[in-house]
Short mmCIF file of C-alpha atoms and ligand atoms in Angstrom, two decimals:
data_model
loop_
_atom_site.label_atom_id
_atom_site.label_comp_id
_atom_site.label_asym_id
_atom_site.label_seq_id
_atom_site.Cartn_x
_atom_site.Cartn_y
_atom_site.Cartn_z
CA MET A 1 -18.63 -28.84 -12.49
CA LYS A 2 -17.56 -25.33 -11.02
CA PRO A 3 -13.92 -25.01 -10.09
CA GLU A 4 -13.65 -24.51 -6.46
CA ILE A 5 -11.93 -21.26 -5.18
CA LEU A 6 -10.73 -19.42 -2.10
CA LEU A 7 -11.52 -15.57 -1.92
CA ILE A 8 -9.02 -14.51 1.32
CA GLU A 9 -10.13 -10.80 0.96
CA PRO A 10 -13.92 -9.62 0.49
CA MET A 11 -14.37 -8.12 -3.15
CA LEU A 12 -16.78 -5.40 -4.39
CA PHE A 13 -20.36 -6.87 -4.75
CA GLU A 14 -20.27 -6.94 -8.95
CA ILE A 15 -17.07 -8.71 -8.56
CA GLU A 16 -17.90 -11.69 -5.83
CA ASN A 17 -21.42 -11.84 -7.91
CA ARG A 18 -19.30 -12.76 -11.50
CA LEU A 19 -17.18 -15.19 -9.24
CA ASP A 20 -20.14 -16.81 -7.16
CA HIS A 21 -21.59 -17.31 -10.57
CA ASP A 22 -18.53 -19.14 -12.35
CA TYR A 23 -17.05 -21.10 -9.45
CA VAL A 24 -17.72 -22.72 -6.14
CA VAL A 25 -16.10 -19.75 -3.76
CA HIS A 26 -15.23 -20.35 -0.39
CA ARG A 27 -14.62 -17.88 1.86
CA TRP A 28 -11.87 -17.56 4.10
CA GLN A 29 -12.16 -17.17 7.63
CA GLY A 30 -8.60 -16.53 8.94
CA ARG A 31 -5.91 -18.20 10.52
CA GLY A 32 -6.63 -20.79 12.68
CA THR A 33 -9.80 -22.43 11.22
CA THR A 34 -10.18 -24.86 8.87
CA LEU A 35 -10.98 -25.24 5.51
CA GLU A 36 -13.12 -28.08 4.84
CA ALA A 37 -12.54 -27.64 0.97
CA ALA A 38 -8.60 -27.48 1.42
CA LEU A 39 -8.39 -30.59 -0.85
CA ARG A 40 -10.53 -29.24 -3.64
CA ILE A 41 -9.24 -25.46 -3.96
CA ARG A 42 -7.68 -24.89 -7.18
CA GLY A 43 -7.45 -20.96 -7.16
CA ILE A 44 -7.09 -17.94 -4.84
CA ALA A 45 -8.49 -14.50 -5.30
CA THR A 46 -6.25 -12.43 -2.47
CA GLY A 47 -5.49 -8.82 -1.74
CA GLY A 48 -1.87 -7.53 -1.85
CA ALA A 49 -0.84 -6.99 1.65
CA THR A 50 -2.77 -10.01 2.80
CA GLY A 51 -1.61 -12.55 0.26
CA VAL A 52 -1.42 -16.00 1.36
CA PRO A 53 -0.03 -17.35 4.40
CA ALA A 54 2.49 -19.90 4.31
CA GLU A 55 0.33 -22.37 6.03
CA LEU A 56 -2.41 -21.67 4.20
CA MET A 57 -0.77 -22.16 1.12
CA SER A 58 0.85 -25.53 1.94
CA SER A 59 -2.70 -26.76 3.10
CA LEU A 60 -3.87 -26.68 -0.78
CA PRO A 61 -2.01 -29.23 -2.47
CA ASN A 62 -4.17 -28.67 -5.67
CA LEU A 63 -3.93 -24.91 -5.40
CA GLU A 64 -2.92 -23.68 -9.28
CA ILE A 65 -3.45 -19.84 -9.43
CA ILE A 66 -3.39 -17.23 -7.25
CA ALA A 67 -4.96 -13.90 -8.26
CA ILE A 68 -3.55 -10.80 -6.39
CA ASN A 69 -6.21 -7.97 -6.43
CA GLY A 70 -3.16 -5.67 -5.93
CA ILE A 71 0.20 -4.86 -7.30
CA GLY A 72 2.31 -6.22 -4.22
CA THR A 73 3.63 -9.76 -4.03
CA ASP A 74 5.56 -9.46 -0.87
CA ALA A 75 2.86 -11.67 0.90
CA VAL A 76 2.78 -14.43 -1.26
CA ASP A 77 5.70 -17.11 -1.31
CA LEU A 78 6.77 -16.76 -4.98
CA VAL A 79 9.49 -19.29 -4.82
CA GLU A 80 7.33 -21.59 -3.34
CA ALA A 81 4.37 -20.99 -6.06
CA LYS A 82 7.34 -21.40 -8.81
CA ASN A 83 8.49 -24.74 -7.56
CA ARG A 84 4.70 -25.90 -7.40
CA LYS A 85 3.80 -24.62 -10.55
CA ILE A 86 1.50 -22.42 -9.55
CA GLY A 87 0.55 -19.04 -11.77
CA VAL A 88 0.64 -15.86 -9.74
CA THR A 89 -1.15 -12.71 -11.32
CA THR A 90 -1.40 -8.92 -9.79
CA THR A 91 -3.36 -6.02 -11.54
CA PRO A 92 -0.45 -3.67 -13.07
CA GLY A 93 -1.26 -0.37 -13.88
CA LEU A 94 -4.75 0.06 -12.46
CA LEU A 95 -4.16 1.72 -9.09
CA THR A 96 -1.25 3.99 -9.46
CA GLU A 97 -3.31 7.00 -10.09
CA ASP A 98 -5.44 6.36 -6.70
CA VAL A 99 -2.19 5.62 -4.56
CA ALA A 100 -0.32 8.52 -6.07
CA ASP A 101 -3.58 10.70 -4.94
CA MET A 102 -3.70 9.22 -1.63
CA ALA A 103 0.22 10.28 -1.49
CA LEU A 104 -0.57 14.13 -2.06
CA GLY A 105 -3.71 13.90 0.10
CA LEU A 106 -1.63 12.74 2.70
CA ILE A 107 1.38 15.37 2.23
CA LEU A 108 -1.58 18.33 1.76
CA CYS A 109 -2.97 16.74 5.28
CA THR A 110 0.20 16.57 7.05
CA LEU A 111 1.45 20.51 5.74
CA ARG A 112 -1.44 21.93 5.97
CA GLY A 113 -3.09 20.22 8.96
CA LEU A 114 -6.38 19.56 7.46
CA PRO A 115 -7.49 16.85 9.89
CA GLU A 116 -6.39 18.69 12.63
CA ALA A 117 -8.36 21.65 11.39
CA ASP A 118 -11.11 19.67 10.97
CA ARG A 119 -11.15 18.78 14.64
CA PHE A 120 -10.66 22.37 15.49
CA VAL A 121 -14.36 23.28 13.92
CA ARG A 122 -15.95 20.31 15.04
CA ASP A 123 -14.74 20.72 18.65
CA ASP A 124 -16.44 24.14 18.44
CA GLN A 125 -12.89 25.58 19.12
CA TRP A 126 -13.18 28.28 16.43
CA GLY A 127 -12.87 31.84 17.56
CA LYS A 128 -12.14 30.71 21.07
CA VAL A 129 -8.45 29.67 20.92
CA SER A 130 -6.27 29.82 18.22
CA LEU A 131 -5.10 26.97 15.56
CA PRO A 132 -1.34 27.23 14.71
CA LEU A 133 -0.24 28.17 11.48
CA ALA A 134 0.10 25.04 8.86
CA HIS A 135 3.02 25.14 6.37
CA THR A 136 3.00 25.74 2.51
CA VAL A 137 3.09 22.83 -0.08
CA THR A 138 4.74 24.96 -3.08
CA GLY A 139 8.87 25.13 -2.90
CA LYS A 140 8.69 22.11 -0.41
CA ARG A 141 11.54 19.52 -1.23
CA LEU A 142 10.28 16.24 -2.24
CA GLY A 143 11.93 13.15 -1.88
CA ILE A 144 10.77 9.90 -3.46
CA LEU A 145 11.77 6.30 -2.31
CA GLY A 146 10.95 4.18 -5.19
CA MET A 147 10.65 5.49 -8.55
CA GLY A 148 8.12 2.85 -10.14
CA ARG A 149 4.74 3.66 -11.77
CA VAL A 150 3.44 4.84 -8.18
CA GLY A 151 6.60 7.09 -7.54
CA ARG A 152 6.84 8.62 -11.07
CA ALA A 153 2.88 9.64 -10.73
CA ILE A 154 3.69 11.01 -7.39
CA ALA A 155 6.09 13.14 -8.90
CA HIS A 156 3.99 14.13 -12.05
CA ARG A 157 1.50 15.58 -9.35
CA ALA A 158 4.25 17.42 -7.16
CA ALA A 159 5.45 19.16 -9.84
CA ALA A 160 2.02 20.44 -10.34
CA PHE A 161 2.05 21.56 -6.87
CA GLY A 162 5.49 23.55 -7.41
CA MET A 163 7.32 21.04 -5.18
CA ASP A 164 11.18 20.47 -5.52
CA ILE A 165 11.53 16.84 -6.46
CA ALA A 166 14.30 14.55 -6.12
CA TYR A 167 14.38 10.65 -5.92
CA THR A 168 16.03 7.58 -5.12
CA ASP A 169 16.11 3.93 -6.12
CA VAL A 170 18.29 0.95 -6.84
CA ALA A 171 19.79 2.70 -9.88
CA ARG A 172 18.91 5.96 -11.90
CA PHE A 173 16.18 5.86 -14.61
CA GLU A 174 17.01 7.19 -17.90
CA ASP A 175 13.56 8.44 -18.44
CA VAL A 176 12.83 9.92 -15.68
CA PRO A 177 13.46 13.86 -15.43
CA GLN A 178 13.44 14.41 -11.99
CA ARG A 179 16.94 14.43 -9.96
CA TYR A 180 18.47 11.00 -9.10
CA VAL A 181 20.31 10.90 -5.27
CA ALA A 182 22.29 7.98 -4.67
CA THR A 183 21.41 7.30 -1.27
CA LEU A 184 18.50 7.21 0.90
CA HIS A 185 20.11 8.99 3.52
CA ASP A 186 21.10 12.03 1.43
CA LEU A 187 17.63 12.15 -0.16
CA ALA A 188 16.20 12.53 3.31
CA HIS A 189 18.85 14.82 4.47
CA GLU A 190 17.63 16.94 1.15
CA SER A 191 14.21 16.52 1.65
CA ASP A 192 11.37 18.48 3.58
CA VAL A 193 9.02 15.54 2.53
CA LEU A 194 10.07 11.69 1.98
CA VAL A 195 7.33 9.55 0.24
CA VAL A 196 8.12 5.95 0.39
CA ALA A 197 6.70 4.30 -2.50
CA ALA A 198 9.06 1.19 -2.92
CA SER A 199 7.60 -2.38 -2.77
CA GLY A 200 7.79 -4.51 0.16
CA GLY A 201 9.89 -7.52 0.69
CA PRO A 202 13.06 -8.73 2.45
CA ALA A 203 15.13 -6.23 0.00
CA SER A 204 13.26 -2.97 1.71
CA ARG A 205 12.61 -3.96 4.91
CA HIS A 206 13.12 -1.42 7.45
CA LEU A 207 14.90 0.92 4.79
CA VAL A 208 13.68 3.68 6.58
CA ASN A 209 15.06 3.65 10.12
CA ARG A 210 16.44 5.80 12.72
CA THR A 211 19.46 7.06 10.76
CA ILE A 212 17.01 7.85 7.79
CA LEU A 213 14.51 9.82 10.17
CA ASP A 214 17.07 11.64 11.57
CA ALA A 215 18.16 12.78 8.35
CA LEU A 216 14.77 13.99 7.35
CA GLY A 217 15.13 15.77 10.53
CA PRO A 218 12.66 17.49 13.48
CA HIS A 219 10.53 19.38 10.47
CA GLY A 220 10.46 16.80 7.67
CA ILE A 221 7.43 14.68 7.01
CA LEU A 222 7.61 10.89 6.38
CA ILE A 223 4.67 9.66 3.68
CA ASN A 224 4.29 5.77 3.34
CA VAL A 225 1.52 4.77 0.86
CA ALA A 226 3.86 1.12 0.01
CA ARG A 227 4.62 -1.53 2.58
CA GLY A 228 4.62 -0.74 6.58
CA SER A 229 7.53 -3.30 6.15
CA VAL A 230 9.88 -0.74 4.81
CA VAL A 231 9.52 1.71 7.45
CA ASP A 232 10.94 0.69 11.08
CA GLU A 233 7.70 1.45 12.97
CA GLN A 234 9.25 1.56 16.41
CA ALA A 235 12.27 3.75 15.40
CA LEU A 236 9.18 6.19 13.47
CA ILE A 237 7.22 6.32 16.79
CA ALA A 238 10.05 7.27 18.83
CA ALA A 239 11.32 9.66 16.30
CA LEU A 240 8.24 11.62 16.26
CA GLU A 241 7.36 11.06 20.34
CA GLU A 242 10.89 12.67 20.75
CA GLY A 243 10.33 15.78 17.88
CA ARG A 244 13.27 14.13 16.07
CA LEU A 245 10.55 14.14 13.27
CA GLY A 246 7.84 16.84 12.40
CA GLY A 247 5.20 14.47 11.18
CA ALA A 248 3.55 11.28 9.53
CA GLY A 249 1.20 10.45 6.77
CA LEU A 250 0.65 6.78 6.77
CA ASP A 251 -1.71 4.42 5.02
CA VAL A 252 0.21 1.32 5.60
CA PHE A 253 1.41 -0.43 8.65
CA ALA A 254 3.86 -3.19 10.01
CA ASP A 255 0.87 -5.40 11.43
CA GLU A 256 -2.25 -4.25 9.45
CA PRO A 257 -4.84 -3.51 10.96
CA HIS A 258 -2.94 -3.40 14.13
CA VAL A 259 -2.00 0.46 14.27
CA PRO A 260 0.08 0.98 17.54
CA SER A 261 -1.82 3.25 19.96
CA ALA A 262 1.33 5.31 20.64
CA LEU A 263 0.70 6.08 16.64
CA ARG A 264 -3.07 6.71 17.30
CA LEU A 265 -2.13 9.72 20.02
CA LEU A 266 -0.04 11.56 18.03
CA GLN A 267 -1.55 14.95 16.99
CA ASN A 268 1.00 15.31 13.90
CA VAL A 269 0.12 12.01 12.36
CA VAL A 270 -2.67 11.62 9.65
CA LEU A 271 -3.67 8.16 9.67
CA GLN A 272 -5.52 5.56 6.81
CA PRO A 273 -6.38 2.40 6.69
CA HIS A 274 -4.65 0.96 3.63
CA ARG A 275 -7.06 2.95 1.45
CA ALA A 276 -4.91 4.40 -0.98
CA SER A 277 -6.66 1.93 -4.02
CA ALA A 278 -9.75 1.76 -2.65
CA THR A 279 -12.12 3.44 -4.75
CA VAL A 280 -15.05 2.20 -6.61
CA GLU A 281 -13.58 2.93 -10.02
CA THR A 282 -10.29 1.07 -9.32
CA ARG A 283 -11.36 -1.46 -7.05
CA LEU A 284 -14.09 -2.50 -9.93
CA LYS A 285 -11.34 -2.52 -12.55
CA MET A 286 -8.88 -4.55 -10.36
CA GLY A 287 -11.49 -6.91 -9.46
CA THR A 288 -12.56 -7.76 -12.93
CA LEU A 289 -8.79 -8.31 -13.73
CA VAL A 290 -8.44 -11.02 -10.73
CA ALA A 291 -11.85 -12.56 -12.51
CA ASP A 292 -10.53 -12.20 -16.15
CA ASN A 293 -7.01 -13.89 -14.78
CA LEU A 294 -8.67 -16.54 -12.93
CA ALA A 295 -11.12 -17.24 -16.20
CA ALA A 296 -8.28 -17.38 -18.32
CA HIS A 297 -6.55 -19.91 -16.35
CA PHE A 298 -9.35 -22.16 -16.06
CA ALA A 299 -10.49 -21.83 -19.38
CA GLY A 300 -6.46 -22.97 -20.25
CA LYS A 301 -5.77 -19.57 -21.53
CA PRO A 302 -2.46 -17.40 -21.22
CA LEU A 303 -2.66 -15.57 -17.97
CA LEU A 304 -3.38 -12.01 -18.70
CA THR A 305 -0.84 -10.30 -16.21
CA PRO A 306 1.40 -12.93 -15.05
CA VAL A 307 3.99 -12.31 -12.35
C1 8YV B 1 -4.58 -2.97 -1.83
C2 8YV B 1 -2.12 -2.85 -2.15
O1 8YV B 1 -5.52 -2.30 -0.72
O2 8YV B 1 -2.03 -3.19 -4.58
C3 8YV B 1 -1.56 -3.53 -3.22
O3 8YV B 1 -0.58 -4.06 -3.22
O4 8YV B 1 -1.68 -3.51 -0.99
C4 8YV B 1 -3.65 -2.22 -1.93
O5 8YV B 1 -4.02 -1.88 -3.38
C5 8YV B 1 -4.80 -4.48 -1.52
O6 8YV B 1 -4.42 -5.06 -2.32
C6 8YV B 1 -6.10 -5.04 -1.68
O7 8YV B 1 -6.33 -5.46 -0.16
#
């Protein structure tokens, strides 16, 4: 008898095929729907931002493993999982480079105004009206909030662009050559561009608030490739609307997939639909690890990448 699992977020065709071959796969239909197979579900495959809603987790008494297709664990109740002896796995290291690329892409898009200039050409404005000049990337001061794998990969790339890099984190890392700034406020004050690369969860909730945005200032740019929860979105919208912040490049939001219309209306904002790890190559590696972790669990072997 194949174990029964629940797929919360769609995965690559190849990965879903493998899961369908090895398990009876139920596809979650969203909050408020009933899952007939609830009592038989032993495993879950889900995304980092989606995780496992608390009411769903409590409706699955025989759940043994949650395999996250991502690195964020903030949307899974890890305490509850531990109490119920449910294994939790992530895909560490596999999406670092893609997420860092997205951060650099957003830096280039905001400073150089690439989406705006693209719209200008498509709207047939070239030669008719003038497009405001953009801003140089080289020499700009980049502040990184969160110097884990992703933060370091961003620093590595930004160095090649001649940016002047500093970071903040809970403590200074001996193995990180970039300048450490003890407070986020000082870092924002000393930065032209502030990139959020910190994990989500209660400890980082709304770390980037009105005071931090004001320290970044009217020419400052905020980039977020981490979690929407790290930024006070209402404070961000107000700062952008009132000209207290120069611009923003956002891949993540407070309540995905809902993006406030105020953000969608602003021209100095570049928006992405939580796509930093969404490449064929990376999603194939991530999905394979998700399937390998499930396979290890159901074969009674140690998990490959437990939390
Ligand atoms: C993915 C993420 O988009 O790694 C994470 O925690 O949020 C992203 O890489 C997500 O896991 C896929 O849904």
